[in-house]
Short mmCIF file of C-alpha atoms in Angstrom, two decimals:
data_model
loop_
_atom_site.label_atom_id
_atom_site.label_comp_id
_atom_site.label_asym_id
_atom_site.label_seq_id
_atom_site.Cartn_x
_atom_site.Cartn_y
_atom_site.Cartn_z
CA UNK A 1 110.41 100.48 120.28
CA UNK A 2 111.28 100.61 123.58
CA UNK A 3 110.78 98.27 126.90
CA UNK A 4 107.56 99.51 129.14
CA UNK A 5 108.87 101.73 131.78
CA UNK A 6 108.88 100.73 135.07
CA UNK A 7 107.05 101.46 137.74
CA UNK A 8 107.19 100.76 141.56
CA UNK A 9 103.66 99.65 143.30
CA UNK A 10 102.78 99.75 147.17
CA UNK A 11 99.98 98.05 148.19
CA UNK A 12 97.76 98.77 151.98
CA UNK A 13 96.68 95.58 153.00
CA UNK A 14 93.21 94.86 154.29
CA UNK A 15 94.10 95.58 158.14
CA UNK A 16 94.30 99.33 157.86
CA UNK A 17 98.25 100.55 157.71
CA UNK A 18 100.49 102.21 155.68
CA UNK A 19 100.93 101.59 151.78
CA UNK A 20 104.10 99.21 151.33
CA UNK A 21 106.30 99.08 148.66
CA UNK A 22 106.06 95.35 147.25
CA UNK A 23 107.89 95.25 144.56
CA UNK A 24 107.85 96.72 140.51
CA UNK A 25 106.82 95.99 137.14
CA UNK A 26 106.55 97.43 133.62
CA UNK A 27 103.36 99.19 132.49
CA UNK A 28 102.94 101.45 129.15
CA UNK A 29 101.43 103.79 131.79
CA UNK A 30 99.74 104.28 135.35
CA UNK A 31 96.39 102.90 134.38
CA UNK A 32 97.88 99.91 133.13
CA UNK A 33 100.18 99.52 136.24
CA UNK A 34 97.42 99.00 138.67
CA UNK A 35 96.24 96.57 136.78
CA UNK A 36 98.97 94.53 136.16
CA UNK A 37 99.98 95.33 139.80
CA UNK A 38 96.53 93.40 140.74
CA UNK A 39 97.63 90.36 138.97
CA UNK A 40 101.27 90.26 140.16
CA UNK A 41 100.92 91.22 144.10
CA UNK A 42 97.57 90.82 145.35
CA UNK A 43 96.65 87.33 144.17
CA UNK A 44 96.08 86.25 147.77
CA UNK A 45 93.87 88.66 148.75
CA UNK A 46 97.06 90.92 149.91
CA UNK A 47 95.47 94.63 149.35
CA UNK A 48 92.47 97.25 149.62
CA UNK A 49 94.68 99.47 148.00
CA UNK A 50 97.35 99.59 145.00
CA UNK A 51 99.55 102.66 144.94
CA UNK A 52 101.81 102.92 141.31
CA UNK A 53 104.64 105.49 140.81
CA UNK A 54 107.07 105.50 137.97
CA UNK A 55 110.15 104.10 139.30
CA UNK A 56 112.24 107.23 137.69
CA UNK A 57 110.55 109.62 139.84
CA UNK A 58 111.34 108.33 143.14
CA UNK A 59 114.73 110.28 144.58
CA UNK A 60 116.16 107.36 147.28
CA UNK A 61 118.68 108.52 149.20
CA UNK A 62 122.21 107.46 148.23
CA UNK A 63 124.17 104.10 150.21
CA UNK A 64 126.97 106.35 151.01
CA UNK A 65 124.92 109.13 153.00
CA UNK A 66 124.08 106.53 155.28
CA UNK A 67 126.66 107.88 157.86
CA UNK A 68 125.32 111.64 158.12
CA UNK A 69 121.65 110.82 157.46
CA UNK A 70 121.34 108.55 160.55
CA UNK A 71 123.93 109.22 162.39
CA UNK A 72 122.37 111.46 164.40
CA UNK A 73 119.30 109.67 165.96
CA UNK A 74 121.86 106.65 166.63
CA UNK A 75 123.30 109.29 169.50
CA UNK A 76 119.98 110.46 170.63
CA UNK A 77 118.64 107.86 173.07
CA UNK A 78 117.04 109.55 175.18
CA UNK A 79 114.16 109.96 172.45
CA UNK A 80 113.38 106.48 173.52
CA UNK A 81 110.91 105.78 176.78
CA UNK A 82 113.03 103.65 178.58
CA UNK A 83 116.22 105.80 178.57
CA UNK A 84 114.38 107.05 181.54
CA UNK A 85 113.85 104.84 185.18
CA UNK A 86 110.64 105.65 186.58
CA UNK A 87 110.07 104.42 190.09
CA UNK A 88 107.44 101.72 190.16
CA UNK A 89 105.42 103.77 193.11
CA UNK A 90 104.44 106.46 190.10
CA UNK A 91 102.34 103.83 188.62
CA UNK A 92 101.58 103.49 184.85
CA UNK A 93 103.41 105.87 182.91
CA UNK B 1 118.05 73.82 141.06
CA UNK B 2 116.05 76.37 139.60
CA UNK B 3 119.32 77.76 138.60
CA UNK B 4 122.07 74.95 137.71
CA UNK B 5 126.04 75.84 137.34
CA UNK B 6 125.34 79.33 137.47
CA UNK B 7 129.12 80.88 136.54
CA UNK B 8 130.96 82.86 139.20
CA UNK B 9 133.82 84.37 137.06
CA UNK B 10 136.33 83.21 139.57
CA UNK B 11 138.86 80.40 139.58
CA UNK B 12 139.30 80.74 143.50
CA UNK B 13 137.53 82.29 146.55
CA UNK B 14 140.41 85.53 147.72
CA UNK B 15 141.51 85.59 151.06
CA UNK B 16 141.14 88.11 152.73
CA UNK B 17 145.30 89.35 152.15
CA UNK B 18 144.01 88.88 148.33
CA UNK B 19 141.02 91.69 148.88
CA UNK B 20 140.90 95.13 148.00
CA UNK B 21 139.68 97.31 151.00
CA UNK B 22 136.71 97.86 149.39
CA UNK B 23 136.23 93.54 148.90
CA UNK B 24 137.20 93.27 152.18
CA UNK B 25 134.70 95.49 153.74
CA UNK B 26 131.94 93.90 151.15
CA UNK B 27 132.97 90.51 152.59
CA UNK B 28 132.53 91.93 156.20
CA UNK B 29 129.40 92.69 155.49
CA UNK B 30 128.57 89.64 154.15
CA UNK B 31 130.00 87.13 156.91
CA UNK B 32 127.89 89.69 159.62
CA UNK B 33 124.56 88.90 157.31
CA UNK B 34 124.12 92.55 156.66
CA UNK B 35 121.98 92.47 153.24
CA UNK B 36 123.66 93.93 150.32
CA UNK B 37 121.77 96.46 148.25
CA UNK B 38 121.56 97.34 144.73
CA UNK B 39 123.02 100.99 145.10
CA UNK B 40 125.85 99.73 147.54
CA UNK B 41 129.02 98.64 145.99
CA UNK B 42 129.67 95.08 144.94
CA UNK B 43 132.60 93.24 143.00
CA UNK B 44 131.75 92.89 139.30
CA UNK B 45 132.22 89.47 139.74
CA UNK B 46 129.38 89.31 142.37
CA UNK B 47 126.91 91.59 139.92
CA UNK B 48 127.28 89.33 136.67
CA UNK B 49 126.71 86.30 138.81
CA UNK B 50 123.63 87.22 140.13
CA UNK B 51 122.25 88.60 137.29
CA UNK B 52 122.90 85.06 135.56
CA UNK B 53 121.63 83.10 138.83
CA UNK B 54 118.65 85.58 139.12
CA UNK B 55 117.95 85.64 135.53
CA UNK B 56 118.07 81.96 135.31
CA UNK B 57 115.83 81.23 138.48
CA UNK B 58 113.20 83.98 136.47
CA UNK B 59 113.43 82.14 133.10
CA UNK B 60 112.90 78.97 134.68
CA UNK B 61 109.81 80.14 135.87
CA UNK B 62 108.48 81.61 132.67
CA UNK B 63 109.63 78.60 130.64
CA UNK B 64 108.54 76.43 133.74
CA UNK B 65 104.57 77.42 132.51
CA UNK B 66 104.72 75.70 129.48
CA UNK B 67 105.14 71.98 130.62
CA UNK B 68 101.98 72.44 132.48
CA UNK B 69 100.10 74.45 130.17
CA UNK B 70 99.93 71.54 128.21
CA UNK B 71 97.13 69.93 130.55
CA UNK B 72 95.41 73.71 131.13
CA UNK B 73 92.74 72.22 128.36
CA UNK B 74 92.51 68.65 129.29
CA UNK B 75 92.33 68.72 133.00
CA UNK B 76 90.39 66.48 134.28
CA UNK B 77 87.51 68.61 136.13
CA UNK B 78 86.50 72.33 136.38
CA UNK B 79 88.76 72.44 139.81
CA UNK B 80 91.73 70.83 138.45
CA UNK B 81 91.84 73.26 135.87
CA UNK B 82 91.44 76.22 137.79
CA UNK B 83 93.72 74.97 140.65
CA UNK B 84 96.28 74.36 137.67
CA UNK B 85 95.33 77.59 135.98
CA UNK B 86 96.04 79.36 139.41
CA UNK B 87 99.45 77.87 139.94
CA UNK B 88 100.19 78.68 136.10
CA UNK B 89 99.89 82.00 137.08
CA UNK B 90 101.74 81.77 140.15
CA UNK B 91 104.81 80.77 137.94
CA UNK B 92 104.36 83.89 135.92
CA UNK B 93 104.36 86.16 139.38
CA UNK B 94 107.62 84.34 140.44
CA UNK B 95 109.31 85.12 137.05
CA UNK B 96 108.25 88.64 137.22
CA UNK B 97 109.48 89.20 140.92
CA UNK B 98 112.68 87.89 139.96
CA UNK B 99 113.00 90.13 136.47
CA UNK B 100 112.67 92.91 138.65
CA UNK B 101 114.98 91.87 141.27
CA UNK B 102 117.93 91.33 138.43
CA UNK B 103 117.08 94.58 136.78
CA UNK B 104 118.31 96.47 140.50
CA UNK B 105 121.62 94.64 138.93
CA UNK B 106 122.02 97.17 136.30
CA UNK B 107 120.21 95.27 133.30
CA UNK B 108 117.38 96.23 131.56
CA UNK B 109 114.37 93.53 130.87
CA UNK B 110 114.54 93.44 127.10
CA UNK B 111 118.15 92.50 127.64
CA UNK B 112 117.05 89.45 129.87
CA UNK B 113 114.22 88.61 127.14
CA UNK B 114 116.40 88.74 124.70
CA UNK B 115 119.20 86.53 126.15
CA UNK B 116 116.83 83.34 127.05
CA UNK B 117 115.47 83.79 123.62
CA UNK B 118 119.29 83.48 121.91
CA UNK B 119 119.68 80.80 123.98
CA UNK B 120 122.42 82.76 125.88
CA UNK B 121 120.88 82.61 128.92
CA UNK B 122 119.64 78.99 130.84
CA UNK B 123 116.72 77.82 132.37
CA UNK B 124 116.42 74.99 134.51
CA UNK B 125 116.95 71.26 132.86
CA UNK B 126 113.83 70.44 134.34
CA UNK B 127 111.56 71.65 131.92
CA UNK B 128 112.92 69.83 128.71
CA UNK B 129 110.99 66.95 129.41
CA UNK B 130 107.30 66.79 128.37
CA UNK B 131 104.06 66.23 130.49
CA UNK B 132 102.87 63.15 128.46
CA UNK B 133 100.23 62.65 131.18
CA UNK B 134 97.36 63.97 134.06
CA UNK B 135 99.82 62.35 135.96
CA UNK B 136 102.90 64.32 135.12
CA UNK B 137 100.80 67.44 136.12
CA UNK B 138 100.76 66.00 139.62
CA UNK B 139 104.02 64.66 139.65
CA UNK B 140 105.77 68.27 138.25
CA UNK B 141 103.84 69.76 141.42
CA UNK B 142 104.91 67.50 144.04
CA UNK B 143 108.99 66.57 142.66
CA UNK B 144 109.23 69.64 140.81
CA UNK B 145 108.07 72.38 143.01
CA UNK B 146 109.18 70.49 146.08
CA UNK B 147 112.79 70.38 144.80
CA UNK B 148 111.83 74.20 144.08
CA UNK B 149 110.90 74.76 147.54
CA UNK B 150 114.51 72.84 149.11
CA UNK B 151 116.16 75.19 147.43
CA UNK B 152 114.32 78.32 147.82
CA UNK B 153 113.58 78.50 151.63
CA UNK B 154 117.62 79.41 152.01
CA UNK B 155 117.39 81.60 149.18
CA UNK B 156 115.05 83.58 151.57
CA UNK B 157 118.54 84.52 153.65
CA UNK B 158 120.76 84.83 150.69
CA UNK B 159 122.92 88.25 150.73
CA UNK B 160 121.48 90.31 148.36
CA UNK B 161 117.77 92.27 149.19
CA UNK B 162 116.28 92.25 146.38
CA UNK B 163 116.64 88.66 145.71
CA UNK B 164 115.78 87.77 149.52
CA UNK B 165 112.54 89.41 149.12
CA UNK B 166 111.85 87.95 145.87
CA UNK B 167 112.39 84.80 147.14
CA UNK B 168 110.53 85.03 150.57
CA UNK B 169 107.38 85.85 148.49
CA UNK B 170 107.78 82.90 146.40
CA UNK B 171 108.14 80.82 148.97
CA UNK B 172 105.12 82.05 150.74
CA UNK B 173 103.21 80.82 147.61
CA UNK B 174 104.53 78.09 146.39
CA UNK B 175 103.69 75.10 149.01
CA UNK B 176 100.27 75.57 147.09
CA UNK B 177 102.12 74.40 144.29
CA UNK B 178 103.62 71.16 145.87
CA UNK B 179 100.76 70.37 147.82
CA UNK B 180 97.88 70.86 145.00
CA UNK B 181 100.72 68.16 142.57
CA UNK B 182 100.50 65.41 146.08
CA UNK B 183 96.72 66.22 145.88
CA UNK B 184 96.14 65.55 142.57
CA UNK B 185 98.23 61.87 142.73
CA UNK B 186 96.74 61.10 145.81
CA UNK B 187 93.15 61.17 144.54
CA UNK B 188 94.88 58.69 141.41
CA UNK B 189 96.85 56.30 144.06
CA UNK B 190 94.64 55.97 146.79
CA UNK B 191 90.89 56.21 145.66
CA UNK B 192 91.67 55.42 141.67
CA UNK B 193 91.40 52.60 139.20
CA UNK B 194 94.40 50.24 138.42
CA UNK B 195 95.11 51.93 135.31
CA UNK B 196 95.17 55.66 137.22
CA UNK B 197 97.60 54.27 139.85
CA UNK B 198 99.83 52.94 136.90
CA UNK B 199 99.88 56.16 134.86
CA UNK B 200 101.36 57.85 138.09
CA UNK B 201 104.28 55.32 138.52
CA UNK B 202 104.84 55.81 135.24
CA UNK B 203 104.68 59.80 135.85
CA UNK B 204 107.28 59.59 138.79
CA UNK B 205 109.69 56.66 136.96
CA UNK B 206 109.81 59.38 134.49
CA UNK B 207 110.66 62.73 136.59
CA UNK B 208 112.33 60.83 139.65
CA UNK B 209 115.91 61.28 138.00
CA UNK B 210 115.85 64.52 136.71
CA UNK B 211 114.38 65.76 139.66
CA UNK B 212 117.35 64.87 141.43
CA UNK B 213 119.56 66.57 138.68
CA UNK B 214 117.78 69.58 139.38
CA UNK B 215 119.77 70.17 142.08
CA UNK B 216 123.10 69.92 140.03
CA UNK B 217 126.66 68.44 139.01
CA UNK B 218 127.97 66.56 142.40
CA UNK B 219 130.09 68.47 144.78
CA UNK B 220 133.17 67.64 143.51
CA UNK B 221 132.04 68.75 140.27
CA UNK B 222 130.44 71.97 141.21
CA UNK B 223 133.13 74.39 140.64
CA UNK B 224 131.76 77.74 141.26
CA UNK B 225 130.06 76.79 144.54
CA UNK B 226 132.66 77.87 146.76
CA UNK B 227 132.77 81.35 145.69
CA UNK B 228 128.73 81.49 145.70
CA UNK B 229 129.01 79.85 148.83
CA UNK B 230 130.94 82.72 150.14
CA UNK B 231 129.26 85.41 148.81
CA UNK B 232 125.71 83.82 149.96
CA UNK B 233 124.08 83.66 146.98
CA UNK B 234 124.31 80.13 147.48
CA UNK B 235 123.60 78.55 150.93
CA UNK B 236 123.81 74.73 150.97
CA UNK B 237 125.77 72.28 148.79
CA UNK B 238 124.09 70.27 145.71
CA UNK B 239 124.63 67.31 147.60
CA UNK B 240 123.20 68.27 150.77
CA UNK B 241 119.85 69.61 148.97
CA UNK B 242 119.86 66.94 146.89
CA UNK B 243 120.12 63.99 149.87
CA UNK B 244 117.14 66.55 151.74
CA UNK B 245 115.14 66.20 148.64
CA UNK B 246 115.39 62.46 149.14
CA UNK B 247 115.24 61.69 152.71
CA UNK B 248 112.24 64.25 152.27
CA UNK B 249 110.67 62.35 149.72
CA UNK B 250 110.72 58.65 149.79
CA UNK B 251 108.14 58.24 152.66
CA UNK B 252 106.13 60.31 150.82
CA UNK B 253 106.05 57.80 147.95
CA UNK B 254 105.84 55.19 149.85
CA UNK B 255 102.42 56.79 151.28
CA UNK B 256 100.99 56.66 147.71
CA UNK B 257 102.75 53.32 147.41
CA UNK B 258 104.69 54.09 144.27
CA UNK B 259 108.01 52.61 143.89
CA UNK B 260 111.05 54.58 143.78
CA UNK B 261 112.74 53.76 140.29
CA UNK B 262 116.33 53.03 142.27
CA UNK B 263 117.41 49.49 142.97
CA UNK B 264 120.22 50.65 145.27
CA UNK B 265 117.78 52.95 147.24
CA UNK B 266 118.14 51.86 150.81
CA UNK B 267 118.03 53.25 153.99
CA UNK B 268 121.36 53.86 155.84
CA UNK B 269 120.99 53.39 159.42
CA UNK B 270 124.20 54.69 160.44
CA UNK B 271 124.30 57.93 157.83
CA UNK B 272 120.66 58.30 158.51
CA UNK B 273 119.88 59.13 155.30
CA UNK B 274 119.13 56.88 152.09
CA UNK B 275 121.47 55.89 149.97
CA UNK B 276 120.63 55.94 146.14
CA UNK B 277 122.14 54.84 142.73
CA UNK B 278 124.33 57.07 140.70
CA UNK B 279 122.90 59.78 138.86
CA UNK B 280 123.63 59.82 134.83
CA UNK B 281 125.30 62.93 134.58
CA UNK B 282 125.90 62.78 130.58
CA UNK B 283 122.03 62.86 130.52
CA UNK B 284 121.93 66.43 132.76
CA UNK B 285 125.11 68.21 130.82
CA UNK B 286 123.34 67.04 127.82
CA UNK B 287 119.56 68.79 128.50
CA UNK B 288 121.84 71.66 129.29
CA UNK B 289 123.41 72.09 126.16
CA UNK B 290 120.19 71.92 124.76
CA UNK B 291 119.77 68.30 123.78
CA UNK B 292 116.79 67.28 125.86
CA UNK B 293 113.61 66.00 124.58
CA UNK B 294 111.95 69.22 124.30
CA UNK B 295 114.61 71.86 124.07
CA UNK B 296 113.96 73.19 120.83
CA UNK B 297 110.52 72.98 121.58
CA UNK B 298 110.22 75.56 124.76
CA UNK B 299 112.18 77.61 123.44
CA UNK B 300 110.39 77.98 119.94
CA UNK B 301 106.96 78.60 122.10
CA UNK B 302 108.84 81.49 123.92
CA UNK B 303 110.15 83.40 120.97
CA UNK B 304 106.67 82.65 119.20
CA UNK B 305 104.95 84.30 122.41
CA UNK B 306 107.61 87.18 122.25
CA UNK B 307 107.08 87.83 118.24
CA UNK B 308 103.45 87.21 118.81
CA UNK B 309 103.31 89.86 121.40
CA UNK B 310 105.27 92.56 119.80
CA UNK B 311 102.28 94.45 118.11
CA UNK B 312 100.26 94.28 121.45
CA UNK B 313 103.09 95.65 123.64
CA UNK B 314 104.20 98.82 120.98
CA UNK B 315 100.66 99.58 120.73
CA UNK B 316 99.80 100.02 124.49
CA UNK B 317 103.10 101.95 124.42
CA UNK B 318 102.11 104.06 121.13
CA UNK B 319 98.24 105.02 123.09
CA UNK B 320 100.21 106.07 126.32
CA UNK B 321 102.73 108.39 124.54
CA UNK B 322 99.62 109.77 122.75
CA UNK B 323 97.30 109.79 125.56
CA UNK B 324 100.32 112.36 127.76
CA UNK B 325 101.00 114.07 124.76
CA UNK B 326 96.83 115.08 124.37
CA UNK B 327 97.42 115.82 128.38
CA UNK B 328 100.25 118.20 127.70
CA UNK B 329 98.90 119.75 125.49
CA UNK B 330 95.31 120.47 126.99
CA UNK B 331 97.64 122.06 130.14
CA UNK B 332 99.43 124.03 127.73
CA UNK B 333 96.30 125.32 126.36
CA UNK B 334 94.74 126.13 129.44
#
């Protein structure tokens, strides 16, 4: 028989936030995951919250799309708040 | 170190004339401390030896429980044993971070199993030699897991991401581990009976030296280092870690007034370091061929755990396949 498939767990942590990936682990299946996931990431007290997902049905992006994925907020900087000089006599802006 | 003569493939580093485009640009990448990930593209050569040095680091740590589990039952009070329970399990996280960070490599877990159970794959020399005391429990924590630590901290910066993560959250937990060890041979050295503060410099005559051959061959032995060096899967010399290790740990035996088993151990005002004897190498290459005092031993417990296991892991597999296929069909019904 097979290996356990794997699965990759994000935990939210006890101040509030977004779920995080941590890291993976093999499970027969989802129930089992969180539990395992218990014992191998939050053993400090880490997370509120334990998010499993079988590994094989995330879709990543691929390493060589980097270029025309993110290419185009690199050029866009004027999305950012300090691209643009505010005189000090406005006040807080 | 946790991982000892790891192999590179390699007889010498390429320059850069030597390189493919592709190496070269890898390289670049490298030398700017960009992190390599698992989907980008990596010499072969750089693949199979992080698999072995990431495979070996996890093994260690699984094989690295059973030394200590050897006290689990006789610990000394309620606390000890569930401070050395707790690091116990520690040692089983750090294997399991670093199982998944080799399997990003391309190679499956049952694979990895399978190879420290052949005796394919290494584990550290370290734990060959048995815990024949409370004291060694102590002793494993604060030489053992502080060697750990020397090495490991750089590891946090190494090139490749996966491992780098692995390794920052093992570092994050495993002070506990070096601190609990001092802890425990404190409370022997400093507040205990003649015979306690014996047993412990009896413990640390014992692991001193191969605590030191943790770290590895010498330098001028060490031939894959440059190439791991370059790649950054490797970040400081044996030597260097090893001569840390020391500098780092002699006052701290001198606080629990043990005596370091060394004759020529002296201080060296103008190196500012210590100087210490020579290291008997034929004892290290021998552990890792498998000839140390509890070789055969470790690994018979890990392929009795592994057999043991089998009907527990197929049947949690055989009631999930079941319990989908009841799902399925209760959709398909509906």
């Amino acid at each position: 028989m097979g290996e356990w498939p794997l699965w990759e767990v994000f935990i939210r942590g006890q101040h509030g936030g977004n779920h995080r990936h941590v890291g993976s682990l093999h499970a027969p299946d989802a129930e089992k995951a969180v539990m395992n996931a218990r014992d191998v990431y939050t053993r400090r007290n880490e997370g509120v919250s334990i998010w499993v997902v079988r590994a094989t049905d995330i879709t990543a992006s691929a390493p060589g799309e980097k270029g025309p994925l993110f290419e185009p907020s690199n050029s866009k900087v004027y999305r950012h708040p300090t691209f643009f000089d505010i005189p000090d006599d406005v006040g807080a802006m | 170190m946790y991982a000892q003569m790891v192999k590179t493939d390699t007889t010498s580093v390429k320059t850069r004339e030597e390189m493919s485009a592709e190496e070269r640009a890898f390289q670049d990448r490298v030398d700017a401390d960009i992190k390599i990930e698992a989907k980008d593209w990596m010499p072969e050569n750089y693949r199979k030896t992080l698999i072995r040095q990431i495979s070996q680091h996890a093994h260690s740590e699984i094989v690295g429980q059973l030394p200590e589990a050897n006290w689990l039952t006789r610990a000394p009070t309620l606390e000890r044993k569930a401070i050395l329970l707790a690091k116990i399990q520690d040692e089983a996280g750090h294997g399991l971070y670093l199982y998944c960070a080799a399997e990003t490599l391309g190679v499956s877990r049952d694979e990895l199993t399978e190879q420290l159970l052949t005796g394919k794959a290494k584990y550290s020399s370290i734990f060959n030699y048995p815990t024949l005391t409370w004291a060694d429990v102590g002793t494993i924590g604060w030489l053992v897991d502080g060697a750990a630590i020397m090495n490991q901290v750089p590891l946090q910066r190494c090139s490749f991401g996966p491992y780098s993560r692995a390794m920052i959250r093992v570092c994050k937990e495993e002070s506990f581990h070096q601190r609990q060890g001092y802890d425990a041979l404190m409370k022997m050295c400093l507040k205990g009976t003649a015979a306690q503060k014996a047993m412990c410099q009896d413990a640390f005559n014992r692991w001193w030296w191969p605590s030191l051959m943790m770290f590895g061959p010498p330098d001028k032995e060490s031939v894959h280092s440059a190439q791991s060096m370059a790649w950054k899967i490797k970040l400081n010399s044996n030597d260097e870690l090893r001569q840390k290790f020391v500098d780092q740990t002699v006052p701290q035996a001198e606080y629990l007034g043990l005596e370091i088993p060394d004759p020529n151990l002296s201080w060296n005002e103008e190196r500012g370091h210590y100087d210490f004897g020579e290291i008997d190498w034929s004892e290290l290459f021998s552990v890792v061929r498998g000839d140390g005092p509890c070789n055969r031993e470790r690994l018979a417990a890990r392929r009795k755990a592994w057999d043991d296991g089998a009907w527990f892991r197929e049947g949690l597999m055989a009631h999930a396949e079941k319990k989908s296929a009841r799902k399925d069909t209760q959709k398909n019904a509906a």
